[in-house]
Short mmCIF file of C-alpha atoms and ligand atoms in Angstrom, two decimals:
data_model
loop_
_atom_site.label_atom_id
_atom_site.label_comp_id
_atom_site.label_asym_id
_atom_site.label_seq_id
_atom_site.Cartn_x
_atom_site.Cartn_y
_atom_site.Cartn_z
CA UNK A 253 114.74 124.35 54.65
CA UNK A 254 113.36 125.66 51.32
CA UNK A 255 114.89 128.90 49.98
CA UNK A 256 114.52 128.06 46.33
CA UNK A 257 113.18 130.90 44.18
CA UNK A 258 112.95 128.82 41.11
CA UNK A 259 114.93 127.72 38.19
CA UNK A 260 116.87 130.31 35.98
CA UNK A 261 118.38 129.91 32.56
CA UNK A 262 122.07 130.21 32.65
CA UNK A 263 122.10 131.96 29.23
CA UNK A 264 119.15 134.26 29.09
CA UNK A 265 118.19 134.43 32.87
CA UNK A 266 114.53 133.66 32.20
CA UNK A 267 112.77 132.22 35.32
CA UNK A 268 110.97 128.92 35.60
CA UNK A 269 109.16 127.39 38.56
CA UNK A 270 111.08 124.64 40.53
CA UNK A 271 109.70 121.56 38.67
CA UNK A 272 111.14 118.90 36.50
CA UNK A 273 112.60 121.08 33.84
CA UNK A 274 116.21 121.28 32.59
CA UNK A 275 116.49 123.47 29.37
CA UNK A 276 115.08 126.86 28.72
CA UNK A 277 112.10 127.05 26.29
CA UNK A 278 113.39 130.20 24.64
CA UNK A 279 117.14 129.61 24.09
CA UNK A 280 117.66 125.97 25.08
CA UNK A 281 120.10 127.05 27.71
CA UNK A 282 120.63 124.81 30.86
CA UNK A 283 118.56 125.73 33.81
CA UNK A 284 120.02 126.30 37.24
CA UNK A 285 118.60 126.54 40.70
CA UNK A 286 118.23 130.07 42.15
CA UNK A 287 118.00 130.77 45.89
CA UNK A 288 116.80 133.78 48.03
CA UNK A 289 120.19 134.37 49.59
CA UNK A 290 118.85 136.99 52.01
CA UNK A 291 116.51 134.45 53.45
CA UNK A 292 119.28 131.84 53.46
CA UNK A 293 121.56 134.29 55.35
CA UNK A 294 118.84 134.77 58.09
CA UNK A 295 118.69 131.02 58.66
CA UNK A 296 122.21 129.60 58.15
CA UNK A 297 125.23 130.29 60.31
CA UNK A 298 128.49 128.55 61.10
CA UNK A 299 126.87 127.35 64.36
CA UNK A 300 123.55 126.14 62.80
CA UNK A 301 125.70 124.20 60.31
CA UNK A 302 127.90 122.62 63.00
CA UNK A 303 124.64 121.50 64.85
CA UNK A 304 123.50 119.69 61.71
CA UNK A 305 124.07 115.98 60.79
CA UNK A 306 127.47 114.71 59.59
CA UNK A 307 126.20 114.48 56.13
CA UNK A 308 125.51 116.80 53.13
CA UNK A 309 122.23 117.70 54.91
CA UNK A 310 123.96 119.94 57.33
CA UNK A 311 123.88 122.34 54.39
CA UNK A 312 120.13 121.82 53.64
CA UNK A 313 119.46 125.58 53.42
CA UNK A 314 121.55 125.72 50.23
CA UNK A 315 120.15 122.55 48.71
CA UNK A 316 117.08 122.66 46.42
CA UNK A 317 114.55 120.69 48.50
CA UNK A 318 111.96 121.52 51.21
CA UNK A 319 111.71 118.05 52.62
CA UNK A 320 112.99 117.53 56.24
CA UNK A 321 113.43 113.73 55.60
CA UNK A 322 115.80 113.49 52.70
CA UNK A 323 116.62 110.24 50.81
CA UNK A 324 119.71 109.63 52.73
CA UNK A 325 122.26 106.84 53.14
CA UNK A 326 124.79 109.23 54.82
CA UNK A 327 126.54 110.85 51.82
CA UNK A 328 129.05 113.53 52.53
CA UNK A 329 131.11 115.09 55.41
CA UNK A 330 133.94 112.83 54.27
CA UNK A 331 137.48 113.44 55.62
CA UNK A 332 139.70 116.20 54.45
CA UNK A 333 143.08 114.59 54.85
CA UNK A 334 146.29 116.66 55.27
CA UNK A 335 148.64 114.90 52.85
CA UNK A 336 152.20 115.73 53.92
CA UNK A 337 153.83 112.71 52.51
CA UNK A 338 152.22 113.25 49.06
CA UNK A 339 153.11 116.92 49.31
CA UNK A 340 156.80 116.09 49.83
CA UNK A 341 156.89 113.76 46.84
CA UNK A 342 155.27 116.42 44.62
CA UNK A 343 157.29 119.35 45.97
CA UNK A 344 154.19 121.09 47.38
CA UNK A 345 153.55 122.72 50.76
CA UNK A 346 150.07 122.59 52.33
CA UNK A 347 148.19 119.75 50.49
CA UNK A 348 144.91 118.09 51.45
CA UNK A 349 142.96 115.23 49.87
CA UNK A 350 139.21 115.32 50.10
CA UNK A 351 138.63 111.64 50.48
CA UNK A 352 135.26 110.99 48.82
CA UNK A 353 136.03 107.36 48.46
CA UNK A 354 134.34 107.23 51.86
CA UNK A 355 130.72 107.65 50.75
CA UNK A 356 127.98 105.01 51.04
CA UNK A 357 128.52 103.60 47.53
CA UNK A 358 132.15 104.73 47.30
CA UNK A 359 131.96 107.77 45.18
CA UNK A 360 130.95 111.44 45.23
CA UNK A 361 127.84 110.53 43.15
CA UNK A 362 126.18 109.82 46.47
CA UNK A 363 125.94 113.56 47.20
CA UNK A 364 124.21 114.44 43.89
CA UNK A 365 121.83 111.41 43.89
CA UNK A 366 120.71 111.95 47.57
CA UNK A 367 119.64 115.46 46.46
CA UNK A 368 118.21 114.42 43.19
CA UNK A 369 116.01 111.66 44.59
CA UNK A 370 114.89 113.81 47.51
CA UNK A 371 113.58 116.31 45.03
CA UNK A 372 112.21 113.72 42.78
CA UNK A 373 110.09 112.22 45.70
CA UNK A 374 108.90 115.72 46.57
CA UNK A 375 107.77 116.24 42.98
CA UNK A 376 105.82 112.88 43.18
CA UNK A 377 108.09 110.63 41.04
CA UNK A 378 107.89 106.95 41.85
CA UNK A 379 110.74 105.84 39.37
CA UNK A 380 114.34 106.83 39.40
CA UNK A 381 116.47 106.50 36.28
CA UNK A 382 119.93 107.55 34.88
CA UNK A 383 122.52 107.16 32.22
CA UNK A 384 125.81 106.27 33.98
CA UNK A 385 129.54 105.74 33.49
CA UNK A 386 129.29 103.47 36.59
CA UNK A 387 129.39 105.23 39.93
CA UNK A 388 126.07 107.02 39.16
CA UNK A 389 124.60 103.61 38.47
CA UNK A 390 125.52 102.33 41.94
CA UNK A 391 124.36 105.36 43.73
CA UNK A 392 120.96 105.68 41.97
CA UNK A 393 120.27 101.95 42.52
CA UNK A 394 121.14 102.13 46.16
CA UNK A 395 119.32 105.33 46.93
CA UNK A 396 116.17 104.13 44.98
CA UNK A 397 116.21 101.09 47.20
CA UNK A 398 116.46 103.17 50.29
CA UNK A 399 113.48 105.38 49.09
CA UNK A 400 111.43 102.45 48.05
CA UNK A 401 111.40 103.69 44.46
CA UNK A 402 111.71 101.61 41.35
CA UNK A 403 114.89 102.25 39.24
CA UNK A 404 115.95 102.00 35.68
CA UNK A 405 119.75 102.36 35.30
CA UNK A 406 121.42 102.41 31.88
CA UNK A 407 125.17 101.70 31.45
CA UNK A 408 127.65 101.02 28.70
CA UNK A 409 128.01 97.23 28.45
CA UNK A 410 131.80 97.39 28.68
CA UNK A 411 131.85 98.72 32.21
CA UNK A 412 133.99 97.36 35.05
CA UNK A 413 132.51 94.18 36.25
CA UNK A 414 132.44 95.27 39.75
CA UNK A 415 130.45 98.35 39.02
CA UNK A 416 127.81 96.10 37.27
CA UNK A 417 127.54 93.64 40.18
CA UNK A 418 127.54 96.37 42.88
CA UNK A 419 124.67 98.07 41.11
CA UNK A 420 122.58 94.95 40.29
CA UNK A 421 122.65 93.79 43.95
CA UNK A 422 120.29 96.62 44.84
CA UNK A 423 117.55 94.96 42.72
CA UNK A 424 116.45 97.62 40.30
CA UNK A 425 116.46 97.26 36.57
CA UNK A 426 119.93 97.46 35.01
CA UNK A 427 120.18 97.79 31.37
CA UNK A 428 123.56 97.28 29.62
CA UNK A 429 123.74 99.10 26.37
CA UNK A 430 126.04 98.11 23.47
CA UNK A 431 127.76 101.44 22.97
CA UNK A 432 129.68 104.06 24.85
CA UNK A 433 128.36 106.56 27.43
CA UNK A 434 127.47 109.12 24.82
CA UNK A 435 125.20 106.46 23.05
CA UNK A 436 123.64 105.54 26.43
CA UNK A 437 122.97 109.26 27.17
CA UNK A 438 121.39 109.74 23.82
CA UNK A 439 119.15 106.82 24.29
CA UNK A 440 118.16 108.17 27.82
CA UNK A 441 117.36 111.60 26.45
CA UNK A 442 114.79 109.81 24.05
CA UNK A 443 113.57 107.67 26.89
CA UNK A 444 113.08 110.70 29.09
CA UNK A 445 110.55 112.24 26.69
CA UNK A 446 108.72 108.86 26.35
CA UNK A 447 108.61 108.50 30.20
CA UNK A 448 107.89 111.91 31.73
CA UNK A 449 106.89 109.97 34.96
CA UNK A 450 110.44 108.90 35.44
CA UNK A 451 112.98 111.01 37.36
CA UNK A 452 116.19 110.84 35.17
CA UNK A 453 118.68 112.23 37.67
CA UNK A 454 120.97 113.54 34.91
CA UNK A 455 118.26 114.65 32.50
CA UNK A 456 114.94 116.05 33.65
CA UNK A 457 116.05 116.66 37.37
CA UNK A 458 119.65 117.51 36.46
CA UNK A 459 119.39 121.01 37.93
CA UNK A 460 118.79 119.61 41.37
CA UNK A 461 121.11 116.68 40.97
CA UNK A 462 124.02 119.00 40.15
CA UNK A 463 123.45 121.14 43.26
CA UNK A 464 124.68 118.26 45.45
CA UNK A 465 128.26 118.87 44.23
CA UNK A 466 128.32 122.34 45.96
CA UNK A 467 128.70 120.37 49.24
CA UNK A 468 132.26 119.54 48.09
CA UNK A 469 133.18 123.20 48.44
CA UNK A 470 131.05 123.68 51.66
CA UNK A 471 132.81 120.88 53.47
CA UNK A 472 136.29 121.84 52.52
CA UNK A 473 135.74 125.44 53.75
CA UNK A 474 134.25 124.18 56.98
CA UNK A 475 137.03 121.64 57.49
CA UNK A 476 139.63 124.32 56.99
CA UNK A 477 138.05 126.27 59.82
CA UNK A 478 135.87 128.47 57.46
CA UNK A 479 138.71 129.34 55.20
CA UNK A 480 139.09 128.54 51.48
CA UNK A 481 141.98 126.81 49.74
CA UNK A 482 144.10 128.78 47.21
CA UNK A 483 143.80 126.14 44.41
CA UNK A 484 141.79 122.91 43.93
CA UNK A 485 142.12 120.18 41.39
CA UNK A 486 138.88 118.49 40.17
CA UNK A 487 138.38 115.61 37.81
CA UNK A 488 136.16 116.38 34.71
CA UNK A 489 133.58 114.07 33.14
CA UNK A 490 130.42 116.17 32.25
CA UNK A 491 132.00 119.09 34.06
CA UNK A 492 129.16 119.54 36.36
CA UNK A 493 131.07 118.84 39.66
CA UNK A 494 133.70 121.42 38.78
CA UNK A 495 131.21 124.19 38.01
CA UNK A 496 129.27 123.48 41.21
CA UNK A 497 132.46 123.47 43.42
CA UNK A 498 132.91 127.03 41.99
CA UNK A 499 129.21 127.94 42.79
CA UNK A 500 129.64 126.49 46.30
CA UNK A 501 132.62 128.67 47.23
CA UNK A 502 130.83 131.68 45.65
CA UNK A 503 127.66 131.06 47.76
CA UNK A 504 129.63 130.86 50.95
CA UNK A 505 131.32 134.17 50.15
CA UNK A 506 127.90 135.72 49.33
CA UNK A 507 126.56 134.60 52.72
CA UNK A 508 129.69 135.97 54.56
CA UNK A 509 130.62 132.53 55.75
CA UNK A 510 134.06 132.75 54.28
CA UNK A 511 136.27 135.38 52.65
CA UNK A 512 137.91 135.10 49.26
CA UNK A 513 135.78 132.17 47.87
CA UNK A 514 135.72 133.94 44.53
CA UNK A 515 139.54 133.77 44.19
CA UNK A 516 139.95 130.06 44.63
CA UNK A 517 141.87 128.79 41.53
CA UNK A 518 139.98 125.76 39.94
CA UNK A 519 141.94 123.41 37.83
CA UNK A 520 140.54 120.40 35.89
CA UNK A 521 141.88 116.94 35.27
CA UNK A 522 141.15 114.54 32.43
CA UNK A 523 142.54 111.49 30.84
CA UNK A 524 144.25 111.75 27.58
CA UNK A 525 141.88 109.18 26.17
CA UNK A 526 138.93 111.51 26.84
CA UNK A 527 140.18 115.02 27.08
CA UNK A 528 137.75 117.35 25.17
CA UNK A 529 137.98 120.03 27.90
CA UNK A 530 141.72 119.85 28.24
CA UNK A 531 142.09 119.98 24.41
CA UNK A 532 139.94 123.09 24.20
CA UNK A 533 141.95 124.71 27.02
CA UNK A 534 145.23 124.00 25.42
CA UNK A 535 144.04 125.38 22.00
CA UNK A 536 142.68 128.46 23.63
CA UNK A 537 139.38 127.48 21.99
CA UNK A 538 135.81 128.29 23.20
CA UNK A 539 134.51 125.15 21.57
CA UNK A 540 134.62 121.79 23.26
CA UNK A 541 134.77 119.29 20.48
CA UNK A 542 133.33 115.82 21.15
CA UNK A 543 135.69 112.90 21.19
CA UNK A 544 135.33 109.08 21.27
CA UNK A 545 136.56 107.90 24.64
CA UNK A 546 139.28 105.40 25.10
CA UNK A 547 140.68 105.28 28.61
CA UNK A 548 140.85 103.14 31.73
CA UNK A 549 139.20 106.05 33.61
CA UNK A 550 135.72 104.92 32.60
CA UNK A 551 133.88 107.02 35.23
CA UNK A 552 135.24 110.06 33.36
CA UNK A 553 134.68 108.77 29.87
CA UNK A 554 132.16 111.34 28.59
CA UNK A 555 133.22 112.38 25.05
CA UNK A 556 130.56 115.11 24.75
CA UNK A 557 130.42 116.75 28.17
CA UNK A 558 127.15 118.61 28.88
CA UNK A 559 128.85 121.28 31.11
CA UNK A 560 132.19 121.25 29.31
CA UNK A 561 132.03 124.87 28.14
CA UNK A 562 130.96 126.02 31.62
CA UNK A 563 133.84 124.14 33.24
CA UNK A 564 136.27 125.73 30.79
CA UNK A 565 134.86 129.16 31.58
CA UNK A 566 135.25 128.55 35.42
CA UNK A 567 138.87 127.31 34.92
CA UNK A 568 139.88 130.25 32.76
CA UNK A 569 138.14 132.85 34.97
CA UNK A 570 139.69 131.63 38.15
CA UNK A 571 143.28 131.27 36.80
CA UNK A 572 143.35 127.44 36.75
CA UNK A 573 144.26 125.06 33.95
CA UNK A 574 142.96 121.79 32.59
CA UNK A 575 145.55 119.09 32.30
CA UNK A 576 145.38 115.56 31.05
CA UNK A 577 147.33 112.33 31.70
CA UNK A 578 148.04 108.98 30.10
CA UNK A 579 146.53 105.63 31.23
CA UNK A 580 149.94 104.66 32.61
CA UNK A 581 150.22 107.92 34.57
CA UNK A 582 146.73 107.19 35.93
CA UNK A 583 147.80 103.88 37.36
CA UNK A 584 151.00 105.65 38.68
CA UNK A 585 148.76 108.25 40.37
CA UNK A 586 146.55 105.67 42.02
CA UNK A 587 149.75 103.88 43.36
CA UNK A 588 151.34 107.13 44.52
CA UNK A 589 148.26 108.07 46.56
CA UNK A 590 147.99 104.59 48.07
CA UNK A 591 151.67 104.43 48.94
CA UNK A 592 152.00 107.93 50.41
CA UNK A 593 148.67 108.39 52.18
CA UNK A 594 146.90 105.00 52.56
CA UNK A 595 144.05 105.99 50.33
CA UNK A 596 143.01 103.68 47.56
CA UNK A 597 141.21 105.75 44.87
CA UNK A 598 139.71 104.59 41.51
CA UNK A 599 141.05 105.57 38.14
CA UNK A 600 139.46 109.00 38.35
CA UNK A 601 141.54 109.56 41.53
CA UNK A 602 144.56 108.57 39.61
CA UNK A 603 143.68 111.14 36.99
CA UNK A 604 143.46 113.89 39.68
CA UNK A 605 146.73 112.91 41.40
CA UNK A 606 148.69 112.42 38.09
CA UNK A 607 147.42 115.78 36.86
CA UNK A 608 148.25 117.42 40.13
CA UNK A 609 151.87 115.98 39.87
CA UNK A 610 152.19 117.50 36.41
CA UNK A 611 150.92 120.88 37.39
CA UNK A 612 153.22 120.91 40.54
CA UNK A 613 156.20 119.92 38.29
CA UNK A 614 155.39 122.64 35.83
CA UNK A 615 154.85 125.36 38.60
CA UNK A 616 151.14 125.91 37.90
CA UNK A 617 150.20 124.52 41.24
CA UNK A 618 152.63 126.31 43.62
CA UNK A 619 154.35 125.31 46.77
CA UNK A 620 153.06 128.47 48.60
CA UNK A 621 149.44 127.55 47.79
CA UNK A 622 146.95 125.80 50.06
CA UNK A 623 145.81 122.95 47.63
CA UNK A 624 142.97 120.51 47.82
CA UNK A 625 142.78 117.50 45.46
CA UNK A 626 139.28 116.02 45.09
CA UNK A 627 139.47 112.18 45.17
CA UNK A 628 136.08 111.19 44.01
CA UNK A 629 135.71 107.34 44.15
CA UNK A 630 137.05 104.12 45.61
CA UNK A 631 139.74 102.01 44.03
CA UNK A 632 137.83 98.88 45.02
CA UNK A 633 135.57 99.21 42.03
CA UNK A 634 138.35 99.62 39.44
CA UNK A 635 140.89 97.08 40.79
CA UNK A 636 141.21 95.62 37.28
CA UNK A 637 143.06 98.90 36.20
CA UNK A 638 146.04 97.77 38.28
CA UNK A 639 146.36 94.59 36.28
CA UNK A 640 149.32 92.54 37.49
CA UNK A 641 151.37 95.71 38.40
CA UNK A 642 150.78 94.92 42.05
CA UNK A 643 150.79 91.59 43.74
CA UNK A 644 152.39 89.53 46.43
CA UNK A 645 156.10 90.47 47.22
CA UNK A 646 156.86 86.81 47.15
CA UNK A 647 155.10 83.45 47.13
CA UNK A 648 156.85 80.88 49.43
CA UNK A 649 156.46 77.53 51.03
CA UNK A 650 155.17 77.64 54.68
CA UNK A 651 158.65 77.23 56.20
CA UNK A 652 161.14 79.54 58.06
CA UNK A 653 163.68 78.57 55.56
CA UNK A 654 161.69 79.62 52.62
CA UNK A 655 161.08 83.02 54.21
CA UNK A 656 164.72 83.35 55.20
CA UNK A 657 165.68 82.73 51.59
CA UNK A 658 163.60 85.56 50.22
CA UNK A 659 164.73 87.95 53.02
CA UNK A 660 168.30 87.02 51.98
CA UNK A 661 167.53 87.79 48.32
CA UNK A 662 165.91 91.11 49.46
CA UNK A 663 169.04 92.18 51.24
CA UNK A 664 171.24 91.30 48.29
CA UNK A 665 169.30 93.08 45.68
C1 PLP B 779 131.03 111.06 37.61
C2 PLP B 779 132.44 111.20 38.23
C3 PLP B 779 133.24 112.30 38.17
C4 PLP B 779 132.88 113.56 37.31
O1 PLP B 779 131.59 114.12 37.50
P1 PLP B 779 131.14 115.29 36.44
O2 PLP B 779 130.32 115.99 37.40
O3 PLP B 779 130.28 114.55 35.45
O4 PLP B 779 132.16 116.05 35.85
C5 PLP B 779 134.43 112.31 38.78
N1 PLP B 779 134.86 111.28 39.48
C6 PLP B 779 134.07 110.18 39.64
C7 PLP B 779 134.65 109.00 40.41
C8 PLP B 779 132.88 110.10 39.04
O5 PLP B 779 132.17 108.98 39.13
ZN1 ZN B 780 117.35 130.83 28.17
#
């Protein structure tokens, strides 16, 4: 473990030590973790990975920490499910679902938080903090509890009730802010400068946090027998996850663990009610204009995405697209995935499936491609999005006659 060279500015390439820094002093560009890939190549092989734990930590050589005892609730190495029934409905061929509903707190955020808090602990932080659209709140509160750290979690006050309760139960400080995520995020940027002794996972330790998303690429390649997909579909909030999936496939290619990682097409998915990246893509624009979110996909409701431009750049350079879907289509997408594959995803998963359906219908995602859809969170936290669209098939008296009556009706209709 421990092949980090330091941090590097994504804009001007200036180098910085691997401490709690996130923007370049010279050009205000975002900082990114740089590795000594020659040294990684000497340590990491397909067999060394296979001998590792069934978590993200099997890829520790490509994660920005040196600790051999990570803050770990078991995030990662989630199933890659061959989705033939869904493929048939969508007119696709070889389709997989990366089922990240199966993480410790039910979303892919456990990957990034496990990495962020491991690094934070190494840097001597005793307090973990974040601005969250919901899933990050769950994950930071849970991992902080696991690490014995205090936590301060800031959320928009209109979050799904379940996400509030399933965060509060871990016992840290949970502060509901009257405002949307972008208001919460602005407050947290101010708090972060007042409290340099707090590790804000998506502010001052963001470069480390975001590296955790690379494991979404590593796992898919390993689970495909060290091959890469042709096309992946990824939901976009801040855009961090999408850019790091791209970096993950690139790193595997650099290390010679796969071939063709740089030609994976990467497409993004957003909700119409918060689609700044999809709008920029459709307009052929380089500018991601902030919007005021209004969608049931609250986990994706970031109106001013920090990595929006970089996500757009990845999509364009890999030959993908960014699509967007309505709230009604999101619920349809959730129901389609549940009905065809037995996987209950949250609204963000509905965004991904509904966008995939559109891209398949328009021929952008092709039948001859090997496709992976990233399903990033569990439906149990966003049950309210289903409203009364689903419910009992019938409600009857406890008698055979009553059951026979509805069976009869069923046959007639
Ligand atoms: C946070 C989140 C995303 C998007 O992550 P970004 O890296 O901010 O783009 C996607 N799906 C779910 C369920 C999330 O909670
Ligand atoms: Zn710079």
